[in-house]
CSV table of C-alpha atoms in Angstrom, one decimal:
chain,number,residue,atom,x,y,z
A,21,MET,CA,75.9,-154.1,-29.9
A,22,ILE,CA,73.1,-152.2,-28.4
A,23,THR,CA,69.8,-151.2,-30.5
A,24,ILE,CA,68.2,-148.1,-29.4
A,25,ARG,CA,65.1,-147.2,-31.0
A,26,PRO,CA,62.4,-144.5,-30.8
A,27,ILE,CA,59.0,-145.9,-29.1
A,28,SER,CA,57.3,-145.0,-32.4
A,29,ASP,CA,59.2,-147.8,-34.1
A,30,LEU,CA,57.4,-150.4,-32.1
A,31,ARG,CA,54.2,-149.1,-33.9
A,32,ASN,CA,55.6,-148.4,-37.1
A,33,LYS,CA,58.3,-151.1,-37.8
A,34,PHE,CA,57.3,-153.9,-35.3
A,35,SER,CA,58.7,-156.6,-37.3
A,36,GLU,CA,62.1,-155.2,-37.5
A,37,ILE,CA,62.1,-155.0,-33.7
A,38,GLU,CA,60.7,-158.6,-33.5
A,39,GLU,CA,63.5,-160.0,-35.5
A,40,THR,CA,66.1,-158.1,-33.4
A,41,VAL,CA,64.6,-159.4,-30.2
A,42,VAL,CA,63.6,-162.9,-31.1
A,43,GLU,CA,65.9,-163.9,-33.9
A,44,GLU,CA,69.3,-162.2,-33.0
A,45,ASN,CA,68.4,-162.7,-29.1
A,46,ALA,CA,69.4,-159.1,-28.3
A,47,PRO,CA,67.3,-156.5,-26.2
A,48,VAL,CA,65.9,-153.4,-27.7
A,49,PHE,CA,66.1,-150.3,-25.9
A,50,LEU,CA,63.0,-148.1,-26.6
A,51,THR,CA,63.2,-144.0,-26.1
A,52,LYS,CA,60.6,-141.5,-25.9
A,53,ASN,CA,61.6,-137.8,-26.4
A,54,GLY,CA,65.1,-138.7,-26.3
A,55,TYR,CA,65.0,-140.5,-23.0
A,56,GLY,CA,65.1,-144.5,-22.2
A,57,THR,CA,61.6,-145.7,-21.4
A,58,MET,CA,61.6,-149.3,-21.7
A,59,VAL,CA,63.6,-152.6,-22.8
A,60,LEU,CA,62.0,-155.1,-24.8
A,61,MET,CA,63.5,-158.8,-24.6
A,62,SER,CA,62.6,-162.3,-25.8
A,63,LEU,CA,61.0,-164.5,-23.4
A,64,ASP,CA,63.9,-166.6,-23.5
A,65,GLN,CA,66.1,-163.6,-22.4
A,66,TYR,CA,63.5,-162.9,-19.7
A,67,ASP,CA,63.8,-166.5,-18.2
A,68,GLN,CA,67.5,-166.5,-18.2
A,69,LEU,CA,67.3,-163.3,-16.4
A,70,ILE,CA,64.8,-164.2,-13.9
A,71,ASN,CA,65.2,-168.1,-13.3
A,72,PRO,CA,68.4,-167.7,-11.2
A,73,ILE,CA,66.4,-165.2,-9.0
A,74,GLU,CA,63.5,-167.4,-8.7
A,75,SER,CA,65.4,-170.1,-7.7
A,76,LYS,CA,67.2,-168.3,-5.2
A,77,LEU,CA,63.7,-166.7,-3.8
A,78,ASP,CA,62.4,-170.5,-3.7
A,79,GLU,CA,65.6,-171.7,-1.6
A,80,ALA,CA,65.0,-168.7,0.6
A,81,ASP,CA,61.4,-169.5,1.3
A,82,LEU,CA,62.2,-173.0,2.1
A,83,GLN,CA,64.8,-171.9,4.4
A,84,ALA,CA,62.5,-169.6,6.1
A,85,SER,CA,59.9,-172.2,6.5
A,86,GLN,CA,62.5,-174.5,8.3
A,87,THR,CA,63.8,-171.9,10.6
A,88,GLY,CA,62.4,-169.2,13.2
A,89,GLN,CA,65.6,-167.2,12.3
A,90,ARG,CA,64.8,-163.6,10.9
A,91,PHE,CA,67.1,-160.8,10.2
A,92,SER,CA,66.1,-157.2,10.2
A,93,SER,CA,66.7,-154.9,7.2
A,94,PRO,CA,70.0,-153.3,8.1
A,95,GLU,CA,71.2,-156.6,9.0
A,96,VAL,CA,70.1,-158.0,5.3
A,97,PHE,CA,71.5,-155.1,3.7
A,98,ASP,CA,74.8,-155.3,5.7
A,99,ARG,CA,75.2,-159.0,4.8
A,100,VAL,CA,74.6,-158.4,1.0
A,101,ARG,CA,77.0,-155.6,1.1
A,102,GLU,CA,79.6,-157.8,2.7
A,103,ARG,CA,79.1,-160.4,0.1
A,104,ILE,CA,79.4,-158.2,-2.8
A,105,ASP,CA,82.6,-156.5,-1.4
A,106,ASN,CA,84.0,-160.1,-0.9
A,107,ASP,CA,83.3,-161.1,-4.5
C-alpha cells in the first residue's frame, strides 16, 4: 500500500513516518500543498535501488578504459530504445 503524507508530518509525526520507512520497509511519499514533493526511503531500500545501477556504471567505466570505442548520444539512445523494445 502506498503511504502518502503531508510534509508537515515530517516535523510533527516523524516517529510514525520513521516506523513506516524503516520497520515496514516501505517508502513514504510526501506532499506540499497537495502536490508530491519527495519520497523518503530506508537506507536498505536506497541501496537496493542504487547498487545495480552503480554496478553497471562500474562495468561501463571498466569497458571504456579497455577500449577506444565511443558512441554518440543518438547512438546510445537508439541502442537503449532497441533493448527496451526487445525486452
